[in-house]
Coordinates of C-alpha atoms in Angstrom, one line a residue:
Chain A
M1 CA -62.3 19.9 33.0
S2 CA -63.5 17.3 35.3
Q3 CA -61.7 14.3 33.7
G4 CA -58.1 15.4 34.3
D5 CA -55.7 17.9 35.7
P6 CA -54.4 20.1 32.9
K7 CA -51.2 20.8 34.9
L8 CA -50.2 17.2 34.7
P9 CA -47.7 16.4 31.9
L10 CA -49.6 15.0 29.0
F11 CA -46.7 12.6 28.1
E12 CA -46.3 10.8 31.3
D13 CA -44.9 7.7 29.7
A14 CA -43.5 9.3 26.6
D15 CA -41.0 6.5 26.0
E16 CA -43.6 3.8 26.1
T17 CA -45.8 5.8 23.8
V18 CA -43.1 6.4 21.3
A19 CA -42.1 2.7 21.4
A20 CA -45.7 1.7 20.9
I21 CA -45.9 4.0 17.9
H22 CA -42.7 2.5 16.4
Q23 CA -43.8 -1.0 17.0
G24 CA -47.1 -0.4 15.3
D25 CA -48.9 -1.4 18.5
I26 CA -51.4 1.4 18.2
D27 CA -53.4 2.8 15.4
A28 CA -54.7 6.1 16.9
V29 CA -53.4 9.0 18.9
V30 CA -54.9 11.7 20.9
V31 CA -53.7 15.2 20.0
M32 CA -54.3 18.2 22.2
R33 CA -55.7 21.2 20.4
S34 CA -55.7 24.4 22.3
L35 CA -59.2 25.4 21.1
E36 CA -61.0 22.2 20.4
G37 CA -59.4 20.2 23.2
P38 CA -58.3 16.6 22.7
Q39 CA -58.9 15.0 19.3
V40 CA -58.4 11.5 18.1
I41 CA -56.2 11.0 15.0
L42 CA -56.3 7.6 13.2
L43 CA -52.9 6.4 12.1
H44 CA -54.2 3.9 9.6
G45 CA -55.5 4.9 6.2
A46 CA -53.2 7.2 4.3
E47 CA -50.7 7.6 7.1
E48 CA -50.2 3.9 7.8
P49 CA -48.3 2.8 4.7
Y50 CA -46.4 6.1 4.9
R51 CA -45.4 5.3 8.4
V52 CA -44.3 1.7 7.4
L53 CA -42.4 3.1 4.5
V54 CA -40.5 5.7 6.7
E55 CA -39.9 3.1 9.4
R56 CA -38.4 0.6 7.0
M57 CA -36.4 2.9 4.7
S58 CA -32.7 2.4 4.7
D59 CA -32.1 6.1 5.3
G60 CA -32.6 7.9 8.6
A61 CA -35.8 9.9 8.9
L62 CA -37.4 12.2 11.3
T63 CA -40.3 14.7 11.5
T64 CA -40.2 18.0 13.1
G65 CA -42.9 20.3 14.2
P66 CA -43.2 23.9 13.1
D67 CA -40.8 24.9 15.9
G68 CA -38.1 22.6 14.7
V69 CA -38.5 20.1 17.6
V70 CA -38.1 16.5 16.6
L71 CA -41.4 14.6 17.0
Y72 CA -40.5 11.3 15.5
V73 CA -37.4 9.4 14.4
N74 CA -37.2 6.1 12.6
E75 CA -35.2 3.0 13.6
R76 CA -32.5 3.7 11.1
L77 CA -31.8 7.1 12.5
C78 CA -31.4 5.6 15.9
E79 CA -28.8 3.2 14.4
L80 CA -27.0 6.0 12.7
T81 CA -26.8 8.2 15.8
G82 CA -26.4 5.4 18.3
Y83 CA -29.1 7.0 20.5
P84 CA -32.5 5.5 21.4
S85 CA -35.5 7.4 20.0
S86 CA -36.3 8.7 23.5
R87 CA -33.0 10.7 23.4
L88 CA -33.8 12.2 20.0
V89 CA -37.5 13.0 20.2
G90 CA -38.1 16.4 21.8
R91 CA -34.7 17.8 20.9
G92 CA -34.3 20.7 18.5
L93 CA -33.3 19.5 15.0
N94 CA -30.1 21.6 14.9
S95 CA -28.8 20.0 18.1
L96 CA -28.4 16.7 16.2
F97 CA -25.6 18.2 14.1
E98 CA -21.9 19.1 14.7
G99 CA -21.0 22.6 13.4
E100 CA -23.2 24.3 11.0
P101 CA -26.7 22.8 10.9
P102 CA -28.2 22.2 7.5
K103 CA -30.5 24.8 6.1
L104 CA -33.7 23.1 5.2
V105 CA -34.9 24.1 1.8
P106 CA -37.8 21.8 0.5
E107 CA -36.6 19.1 -1.7
V108 CA -33.0 20.4 -1.8
T109 CA -30.2 18.2 -0.5
A110 CA -27.6 19.8 1.8
E111 CA -24.7 18.2 3.6
A112 CA -24.0 18.2 7.3
S113 CA -22.3 16.3 10.1
L114 CA -24.6 14.1 12.2
L115 CA -23.5 13.8 15.8
R116 CA -23.1 10.2 17.0
N117 CA -23.0 8.6 20.5
G118 CA -19.4 8.0 21.3
D119 CA -18.2 8.2 17.8
D120 CA -17.0 10.8 15.2
A121 CA -19.7 12.8 13.5
M122 CA -21.0 11.2 10.3
P123 CA -21.3 13.0 7.0
V124 CA -24.9 12.9 5.9
A125 CA -27.0 14.3 3.0
V126 CA -30.0 16.1 4.4
W127 CA -33.2 16.3 2.4
S128 CA -36.6 17.6 3.6
R129 CA -40.1 18.3 2.5
P130 CA -43.1 19.7 4.3
I131 CA -45.9 17.3 5.3
S132 CA -49.3 17.8 6.7
I133 CA -50.4 15.7 9.7
A134 CA -53.9 16.3 10.9
D135 CA -53.9 20.0 10.0
T136 CA -50.5 20.5 11.5
T137 CA -47.6 21.4 9.2
A138 CA -44.6 19.3 10.0
T139 CA -41.3 18.6 8.1
L140 CA -40.1 15.3 7.0
V141 CA -36.3 15.2 7.1
R142 CA -34.3 12.3 5.5
L143 CA -30.7 11.8 6.4
S144 CA -28.5 9.6 4.1
D145 CA -25.2 8.2 5.4
L146 CA -22.5 9.7 3.2
S147 CA -19.6 8.0 5.0
I148 CA -19.7 4.9 2.7
H149 CA -19.9 7.2 -0.3
R150 CA -17.0 9.3 1.0
R151 CA -15.0 6.3 1.7
A152 CA -15.7 5.0 -1.8
E153 CA -14.6 8.4 -3.1
Q154 CA -11.4 8.3 -1.0
I155 CA -10.7 4.8 -2.2
A156 CA -11.3 5.8 -5.8
A157 CA -9.1 8.9 -5.4
A158 CA -6.3 6.7 -3.8
E159 CA -6.7 4.2 -6.7
R160 CA -6.4 7.0 -9.3
F161 CA -3.4 8.4 -7.4
A162 CA -1.7 5.1 -7.3
R163 CA -2.5 4.4 -10.9
S164 CA -1.1 7.7 -12.1
V165 CA 2.1 7.1 -10.0
L166 CA 2.5 3.7 -11.7
E167 CA 1.8 5.2 -15.1
Q168 CA 4.3 7.9 -14.6
A169 CA 7.0 5.6 -13.2
T170 CA 9.9 5.2 -15.6
E171 CA 11.0 2.1 -13.8
A172 CA 9.2 -1.3 -14.0
V173 CA 7.0 -1.4 -10.9
V174 CA 4.5 -4.1 -10.1
V175 CA 2.2 -4.7 -7.1
L176 CA 2.0 -8.2 -5.9
S177 CA -0.9 -9.7 -3.9
P178 CA 0.3 -11.9 -0.9
D179 CA 0.0 -15.0 -3.0
G180 CA 2.5 -13.6 -5.6
H181 CA 0.0 -12.5 -8.3
I182 CA 0.5 -9.2 -10.0
T183 CA -2.4 -6.8 -9.4
H184 CA -1.0 -3.6 -10.8
A185 CA 1.9 -2.8 -13.2
S186 CA 3.6 0.3 -14.5
W187 CA 3.8 1.2 -18.1
R188 CA 7.5 0.2 -18.2
A189 CA 6.7 -3.2 -16.6
E190 CA 4.2 -3.9 -19.3
Q191 CA 6.8 -2.9 -21.9
I192 CA 9.4 -5.2 -20.5
A193 CA 6.9 -8.1 -20.1
K194 CA 5.7 -7.4 -23.7
R195 CA 2.1 -7.9 -22.4
S196 CA -0.1 -6.9 -19.5
P197 CA 1.3 -8.8 -16.6
V198 CA -1.7 -8.2 -14.4
G199 CA -3.2 -11.5 -13.1
S200 CA -0.1 -13.6 -13.7
K201 CA 2.5 -14.8 -11.2
F202 CA 5.7 -12.7 -11.1
S203 CA 7.9 -15.6 -12.1
E204 CA 5.7 -16.4 -15.1
V205 CA 6.2 -13.0 -16.5
F206 CA 9.7 -12.1 -15.5
Q207 CA 12.1 -15.0 -15.9
L208 CA 15.3 -13.9 -14.1
E209 CA 18.9 -14.9 -14.2
A210 CA 21.6 -13.4 -12.1
D211 CA 24.1 -10.9 -13.5
S212 CA 27.0 -12.0 -11.3
T213 CA 28.2 -15.1 -9.6
P214 CA 27.3 -14.1 -6.0
D215 CA 23.8 -13.1 -7.1
A216 CA 23.5 -16.3 -9.1
R217 CA 24.2 -18.2 -5.8
T218 CA 21.5 -16.2 -4.1
L219 CA 19.0 -16.7 -6.9
A220 CA 19.7 -20.4 -7.1
R221 CA 18.4 -20.8 -3.6
F222 CA 14.8 -20.1 -4.8
S223 CA 12.4 -21.9 -7.0
A224 CA 10.0 -19.8 -9.1
E225 CA 7.3 -20.4 -6.5
S226 CA 9.4 -19.5 -3.5
L227 CA 10.7 -16.4 -5.2
D228 CA 7.1 -15.3 -5.8
T229 CA 6.4 -15.9 -2.1
L230 CA 9.6 -14.1 -1.1
L231 CA 8.9 -11.1 -3.2
A232 CA 5.3 -10.9 -2.0
T233 CA 6.0 -11.2 1.7
R234 CA 9.5 -10.1 2.5
P235 CA 11.5 -6.8 2.0
F236 CA 14.2 -7.6 -0.5
H237 CA 16.8 -5.4 -2.1
G238 CA 19.8 -5.3 -4.3
L239 CA 19.9 -8.4 -6.5
E240 CA 21.3 -7.6 -10.0
V241 CA 19.4 -9.7 -12.5
K242 CA 18.9 -10.0 -16.2
L243 CA 15.7 -11.2 -18.0
C244 CA 16.0 -14.5 -19.9
G245 CA 13.7 -16.0 -22.5
D246 CA 13.1 -15.4 -26.1
G247 CA 13.3 -11.7 -27.1
A248 CA 14.0 -10.6 -23.5
I249 CA 15.4 -7.1 -23.1
K250 CA 19.2 -7.2 -22.7
S251 CA 19.3 -5.0 -19.8
T252 CA 20.6 -5.4 -16.2
F253 CA 18.0 -4.7 -13.5
L254 CA 18.2 -4.2 -9.8
L255 CA 15.5 -6.3 -8.2
S256 CA 13.9 -4.9 -5.0
A257 CA 10.7 -5.6 -3.1
G258 CA 9.0 -3.7 -0.2
P259 CA 5.9 -4.4 1.8
L260 CA 2.5 -2.8 0.9
V261 CA 0.5 -2.1 4.0
D262 CA -3.1 -1.0 4.4
D263 CA -4.7 1.5 6.9
N264 CA -4.5 -1.1 9.7
R265 CA -0.8 -1.6 8.9
T266 CA -1.6 -5.1 7.7
N267 CA 0.6 -6.5 5.0
V268 CA -1.5 -6.8 1.9
G269 CA 1.2 -7.6 -0.6
S270 CA 4.3 -5.9 -1.9
I271 CA 5.7 -3.5 -4.4
V272 CA 8.4 -5.0 -6.6
T273 CA 10.7 -2.8 -8.6
L274 CA 13.0 -3.7 -11.5
T275 CA 15.4 -0.7 -11.9
D276 CA 17.2 -0.6 -15.2
I277 CA 20.9 -0.2 -14.2
T278 CA 22.4 -1.0 -17.6
E279 CA 23.7 2.5 -18.0
R280 CA 25.0 2.7 -14.5
K281 CA 26.8 -0.6 -14.9
R282 CA 28.3 0.6 -18.2
A283 CA 29.4 3.9 -16.5
E284 CA 31.0 1.9 -13.7
E285 CA 32.9 -0.3 -16.1
Q286 CA 34.0 2.7 -18.1
Q287 CA 35.2 4.4 -14.9
T288 CA 37.1 1.3 -13.9
T289 CA 38.7 1.2 -17.4
M290 CA 39.5 4.9 -17.2
V291 CA 41.2 4.6 -13.8
A292 CA 43.3 1.7 -15.1
E293 CA 44.1 3.8 -18.2
L294 CA 45.0 6.8 -16.1
N295 CA 47.2 4.7 -13.9
H296 CA 49.0 3.4 -17.0
R297 CA 49.4 6.8 -18.4
V298 CA 50.8 8.3 -15.2
K299 CA 53.3 5.5 -15.1
N300 CA 54.2 6.2 -18.7
I301 CA 54.6 9.9 -18.1
L302 CA 56.9 9.3 -15.1
A303 CA 58.9 6.9 -17.2
I304 CA 59.2 9.5 -19.9
V305 CA 60.2 12.2 -17.4
Q306 CA 62.7 9.8 -15.8
S307 CA 64.2 9.0 -19.2
V308 CA 64.3 12.6 -20.4
A309 CA 65.9 13.7 -17.1
A310 CA 68.6 10.9 -17.4
Q311 CA 69.4 11.7 -21.0
T312 CA 69.4 15.5 -20.5
M313 CA 71.8 15.0 -17.6
R314 CA 74.2 12.9 -19.7
S315 CA 74.2 15.5 -22.6
S316 CA 74.4 18.6 -20.4
G317 CA 77.8 20.0 -19.7
S318 CA 76.7 21.9 -16.6
P319 CA 73.9 22.1 -14.1
E320 CA 72.8 25.4 -15.7
N321 CA 72.5 23.7 -19.2
F322 CA 70.6 20.8 -17.6
A323 CA 68.2 23.2 -16.0
V324 CA 67.4 25.0 -19.2
A325 CA 67.1 21.9 -21.4
F326 CA 65.1 19.9 -18.9
D327 CA 62.7 22.8 -18.2
G328 CA 62.1 23.2 -22.0
R329 CA 61.3 19.4 -22.4
L330 CA 59.1 19.3 -19.3
K331 CA 57.1 22.3 -20.7
A332 CA 56.7 20.5 -24.0
L333 CA 55.4 17.5 -22.1
A334 CA 53.0 19.8 -20.1
I335 CA 51.7 21.4 -23.3
A336 CA 51.0 18.0 -24.8
H337 CA 49.1 16.9 -21.7
D338 CA 47.1 20.1 -21.8
I339 CA 46.1 19.3 -25.3
L340 CA 45.1 15.8 -24.4
T341 CA 43.0 17.0 -21.4
Q342 CA 41.3 19.7 -23.5
T343 CA 40.5 17.2 -26.3
R344 CA 39.4 14.6 -23.7
W345 CA 42.1 12.3 -25.0
I346 CA 40.5 12.0 -28.4
G347 CA 43.5 13.6 -30.1
I348 CA 44.2 16.8 -32.0
G349 CA 44.5 17.9 -35.6
L350 CA 48.2 17.9 -36.8
S351 CA 48.1 21.6 -37.9
E352 CA 46.6 22.6 -34.5
L353 CA 49.4 20.7 -32.6
L354 CA 52.0 22.4 -34.8
A355 CA 50.5 25.8 -34.2
T356 CA 50.4 25.3 -30.5
M357 CA 54.0 24.0 -30.2
L358 CA 55.4 26.7 -32.4
A359 CA 53.3 29.6 -31.1
P360 CA 56.3 31.2 -29.2
Y361 CA 58.2 31.6 -32.5
R362 CA 55.3 32.7 -34.7
A363 CA 55.1 36.5 -34.5
P364 CA 52.3 37.9 -36.6
E365 CA 54.4 40.6 -38.1
E366 CA 57.2 38.3 -39.1
P367 CA 55.9 35.2 -40.9
R368 CA 58.7 32.8 -40.6
I369 CA 57.0 29.5 -40.1
S370 CA 54.5 28.1 -42.6
I371 CA 52.4 25.0 -41.9
L372 CA 50.7 23.3 -44.8
G373 CA 49.1 19.9 -45.1
P374 CA 45.8 18.0 -45.3
A375 CA 43.6 17.9 -42.2
V376 CA 44.6 14.9 -40.0
L377 CA 43.4 14.0 -36.6
L378 CA 46.3 12.6 -34.6
P379 CA 45.4 9.9 -32.1
A380 CA 46.0 10.6 -28.5
R381 CA 48.9 8.2 -28.2
A382 CA 50.9 10.2 -30.8
V383 CA 50.4 13.6 -29.2
V384 CA 53.1 13.3 -26.4
P385 CA 55.9 11.8 -28.5
L386 CA 55.3 14.2 -31.4
S387 CA 55.2 17.2 -29.0
M388 CA 58.6 16.1 -27.7
V389 CA 59.9 15.8 -31.2
L390 CA 58.6 19.2 -32.2
H391 CA 60.1 20.7 -29.1
E392 CA 63.5 19.3 -30.0
L393 CA 63.2 20.5 -33.7
T394 CA 62.3 23.9 -32.5
T395 CA 65.0 24.1 -29.9
N396 CA 67.6 23.0 -32.5
A397 CA 66.3 25.6 -35.0
A398 CA 66.5 28.3 -32.4
K399 CA 70.0 27.3 -31.3
Y400 CA 71.7 26.4 -34.6
G401 CA 69.2 26.6 -37.5
A402 CA 66.7 28.9 -39.2
L403 CA 65.4 30.5 -36.0
S404 CA 68.9 31.4 -34.9
T405 CA 69.1 34.1 -37.6
R406 CA 66.8 37.0 -38.3
R407 CA 65.9 35.9 -41.9
G408 CA 65.6 32.2 -41.4
K409 CA 62.3 30.4 -42.2
I410 CA 60.8 27.0 -41.6
E411 CA 58.4 25.2 -43.9
I412 CA 56.4 22.4 -42.5
T413 CA 54.5 20.2 -44.9
W414 CA 53.0 16.8 -44.7
Q415 CA 51.1 14.3 -46.7
L416 CA 49.1 11.2 -46.0
G417 CA 50.4 7.9 -47.3
G418 CA 48.1 4.9 -48.2
G419 CA 48.3 1.4 -46.9
V420 CA 46.7 -0.4 -44.0
D421 CA 48.6 1.6 -41.4
Q422 CA 48.1 4.9 -43.2
S423 CA 51.3 6.9 -42.6
I424 CA 52.1 10.5 -42.3
E425 CA 55.2 11.9 -44.0
L426 CA 56.1 15.2 -42.3
V427 CA 58.9 17.4 -43.8
W428 CA 60.5 20.1 -41.6
Q429 CA 62.5 22.2 -44.0
E430 CA 64.6 25.1 -42.7
R431 CA 65.8 27.9 -45.1
D432 CA 67.9 31.0 -44.9
G433 CA 69.5 30.1 -41.7
R434 CA 73.2 29.5 -40.9
K435 CA 75.0 27.4 -43.4
V436 CA 74.5 23.8 -42.5
K437 CA 77.4 21.4 -42.0
P438 CA 77.0 17.7 -41.0
P439 CA 78.0 17.4 -37.4
A440 CA 80.8 15.2 -36.3
Q441 CA 78.4 13.3 -34.1
A442 CA 74.7 13.5 -33.5
G443 CA 73.6 15.8 -30.6
F444 CA 71.2 14.7 -27.9
G445 CA 68.2 16.5 -29.5
T446 CA 68.8 14.6 -32.8
K447 CA 69.2 11.3 -30.9
L448 CA 66.0 12.0 -29.0
I449 CA 64.1 12.7 -32.2
D450 CA 65.2 9.5 -33.8
R451 CA 64.6 7.5 -30.7
V452 CA 61.1 8.8 -30.2
I453 CA 60.0 8.5 -33.8
S454 CA 61.3 4.9 -34.0
H455 CA 60.3 3.6 -30.5
D456 CA 57.2 5.5 -29.6
L457 CA 55.7 6.2 -33.1
D458 CA 57.1 3.1 -34.8
G459 CA 58.4 5.3 -37.7
K460 CA 61.5 6.5 -39.3
T461 CA 63.6 9.7 -39.4
R462 CA 65.7 11.0 -42.2
I463 CA 68.0 14.1 -41.8
D464 CA 69.4 15.9 -44.9
F465 CA 72.1 18.3 -44.1
D466 CA 71.4 20.5 -47.1
P467 CA 73.8 23.5 -47.0
A468 CA 70.8 25.8 -47.7
G469 CA 68.9 24.4 -44.7
I470 CA 68.5 21.3 -42.7
R471 CA 65.6 19.0 -43.6
Y472 CA 64.0 16.4 -41.3
T473 CA 61.6 13.9 -42.9
L474 CA 59.6 12.0 -40.3
T475 CA 57.5 9.1 -41.4
F476 CA 55.2 7.3 -39.0
P477 CA 52.0 5.3 -39.1
V478 CA 48.8 6.7 -37.6
R479 CA 46.5 3.7 -37.2
G480 CA 43.0 5.0 -36.4
V481 CA 43.8 8.4 -37.8
A482 CA 40.7 10.1 -39.1
T483 CA 40.7 12.6 -42.0
Q484 CA 38.7 15.5 -40.6
R485 CA 38.0 17.4 -43.7
A486 CA 38.6 16.9 -47.4
A487 CA 40.0 20.3 -47.8
T488 CA 43.5 21.2 -46.6
S489 CA 44.0 23.6 -43.9
G490 CA 45.8 26.0 -46.2
P491 CA 49.1 27.7 -45.7
A492 CA 49.2 28.6 -42.0
T493 CA 51.9 31.1 -42.3
A494 CA 52.4 33.8 -39.8
Chain B
M1 CA -66.8 -10.2 43.1
S2 CA -65.5 -8.4 46.1
E3 CA -63.8 -5.0 45.9
L4 CA -60.7 -6.3 47.6
D5 CA -59.6 -8.8 45.0
G6 CA -61.4 -7.5 41.9
Y7 CA -59.8 -5.9 38.9
S8 CA -61.4 -2.7 37.5
L9 CA -60.1 -2.2 34.0
R10 CA -60.7 0.6 31.6
L11 CA -59.8 0.2 27.9
Y12 CA -59.6 3.3 25.7
V13 CA -60.3 2.6 22.1
A14 CA -60.9 4.6 18.9
G15 CA -64.1 3.2 17.3
Q16 CA -63.6 0.2 15.2
T17 CA -59.9 0.5 14.3
P18 CA -58.1 -2.9 14.0
K19 CA -56.0 -2.4 17.1
S20 CA -59.0 -1.3 19.1
I21 CA -61.0 -4.4 18.1
A22 CA -58.0 -6.6 18.7
A23 CA -57.4 -5.0 22.1
I24 CA -61.0 -5.7 23.2
A25 CA -60.8 -9.3 22.1
N26 CA -57.4 -10.0 23.6
L27 CA -58.3 -8.4 26.9
K28 CA -61.5 -10.4 27.3
K29 CA -59.6 -13.6 26.5
I30 CA -56.9 -12.9 29.1
C31 CA -59.4 -11.9 31.8
D32 CA -61.6 -14.9 31.2
K33 CA -58.6 -17.2 31.5
H34 CA -56.7 -15.6 34.4
L35 CA -59.3 -13.5 36.3
P36 CA -62.6 -15.5 35.9
G37 CA -65.3 -13.7 37.8
R38 CA -62.8 -11.2 39.2
Y39 CA -62.8 -8.4 36.7
E40 CA -64.8 -5.6 35.3
I41 CA -64.0 -3.9 32.0
E42 CA -65.1 -0.5 30.9
I43 CA -64.6 0.3 27.2
I44 CA -64.2 4.0 26.4
D45 CA -64.6 5.0 22.8
L46 CA -62.6 8.2 22.4
M47 CA -64.0 8.7 18.9
K48 CA -67.3 9.4 20.5
D49 CA -65.9 11.6 23.3
P50 CA -62.2 12.5 22.9
A51 CA -62.3 14.6 26.1
L52 CA -62.5 11.5 28.1
A53 CA -58.8 11.0 27.2
M54 CA -57.9 13.7 29.7
R55 CA -58.7 11.8 32.8
H56 CA -55.8 9.3 32.3
Q57 CA -53.7 11.5 29.9
I58 CA -54.3 9.1 27.1
V59 CA -52.1 9.7 24.1
A60 CA -51.9 6.3 22.3
I61 CA -54.9 4.2 21.4
P62 CA -55.6 1.5 22.4
T63 CA -54.5 2.0 26.1
L64 CA -55.6 -0.2 29.0
I65 CA -55.7 1.4 32.5
R66 CA -55.9 -0.7 35.7
Q67 CA -57.9 1.4 38.0
L68 CA -58.1 -1.2 40.8
P69 CA -56.4 -2.6 42.5
E70 CA -54.2 0.4 43.1
P71 CA -51.8 1.7 42.0
L72 CA -53.0 2.8 38.7
K73 CA -51.3 0.9 35.8
R74 CA -51.1 1.6 32.1
I75 CA -50.6 -0.8 29.1
I76 CA -50.3 0.6 25.6
G77 CA -51.1 -1.5 22.5
D78 CA -53.4 -4.1 21.3
L79 CA -52.7 -6.5 24.2
S80 CA -51.7 -9.3 21.8
N81 CA -48.8 -10.2 24.1
A82 CA -50.6 -11.9 27.0
E83 CA -47.6 -12.3 29.1
K84 CA -46.8 -8.6 28.9
V85 CA -50.4 -7.9 29.9
L86 CA -50.2 -10.2 32.9
V87 CA -47.0 -8.7 34.1
G88 CA -48.3 -5.2 33.4
L89 CA -51.4 -5.8 35.4
D90 CA -49.6 -7.8 38.2
I91 CA -51.7 -10.8 37.6
R92 CA -50.2 -14.1 38.6
P93 CA -51.3 -16.9 36.3
N94 CA -53.5 -19.5 38.0

């Protein structure tokens, strides 16, 4: 052709041409056709409003030729990618994406990652449809920014997560904005507040008073407003408080606050927790009481041991006698304490205590000891003294009474007396033993029985020296004794 | 008009499109004002003969080519921005 050199690049000033097309400075283009040669295509008419639409749309858009080369990009796509149109036009479509490029199926949306200049790839929805430009089949590709959508999804997911955490929290948890208003509240917080506290100031919903003097001094330093500000802006831990006001829950709470920070580590409020420590406080008080009680009991035991040792010493003629008697009494004491430990210091049924103390003398094949009486729960304080008394009675019977002969028997019966103090009258009757004679003077065992019943159990002892068998009648009050069962335990003979 | 200081301009248009008409009008106005008696305009209608586009590798229409004085210069668009045209054609305002 005479007018031009076909070897020269047709798009000598491609950038300028593309810019002119974008700016709407031209309304016709010359397209090279291999057979027909150059041909003028008018851009106005049907294409013009379409071009304006594509140029102004809020999504990114581009067109590709049949070979997938980008022919045109709109302004929005330049914004999304951070590249000028001159850097995008002429490239293969797939080179615009990170990783797997989208598969273009007409009018089907796919997702892909759009490469950006100096930034992380952006998630985009890719939609396409074929278009026809002057007998040439091209593809219009629309790219929608999904990052805002994704961010919204992430925020929604985070919100759902936070809400479910709050809903599941068994403690009262509220989220405060920096100005002290409650923005979120757990189920327990709503329950304590007796209404939804969201939107109110913390101090309006939760009126606090301190649970101890030091905490009261701390709390007194703050007005309601300054407490709201403190909780919303400063980490705070360990103030024991109670709620005041009409109908407030009578619980003790541990008040704590911690900062709430966003992605940029900016403080955007705080998380305030009211932990119900009523049970813990109660357990602590119980433990303190128990330690004091234990201390008291240990001292009592030592006093008993000291007393028993001194008295046994006085009544023992020789070190050997002392050793035997003292050992027996200590064992009785130990058995009593085992019982108290096993029953967690609640006490024990009288028939169970008798069965335990007399077990060494109750051979199954030789029923010598019978136990018969109504079911009675002995209080813990009566267990040690009565065990000592039973030990002395048994020892006396073994040395001088019914258990010192082969045919001797012991019948133990009791009944409950009425009255405010409700007393037990326990009768220890020995039979078929040696013939009983009143002693010239009371032995140590008898003295101990009398002393324990009168001093420790606040009761009385009567001894009948019946020639057929000695009889002890022990009467002592059992305040707080509970009747376990209406039925009697029946004759517990063995 | 002498050949030394004259401007030989060629405007490629596409029939009566709005941009083509505007470009012709704008060019004449600029030349009358800044190059009185020193220019010559040749209007090439590529609708009539598209092959004429080959000579200056015309892609966009309208496009103005300054053939003289050399070097060859090219301005794309409807020439509505007179200042851009004057700079593009190296014409110093009177």
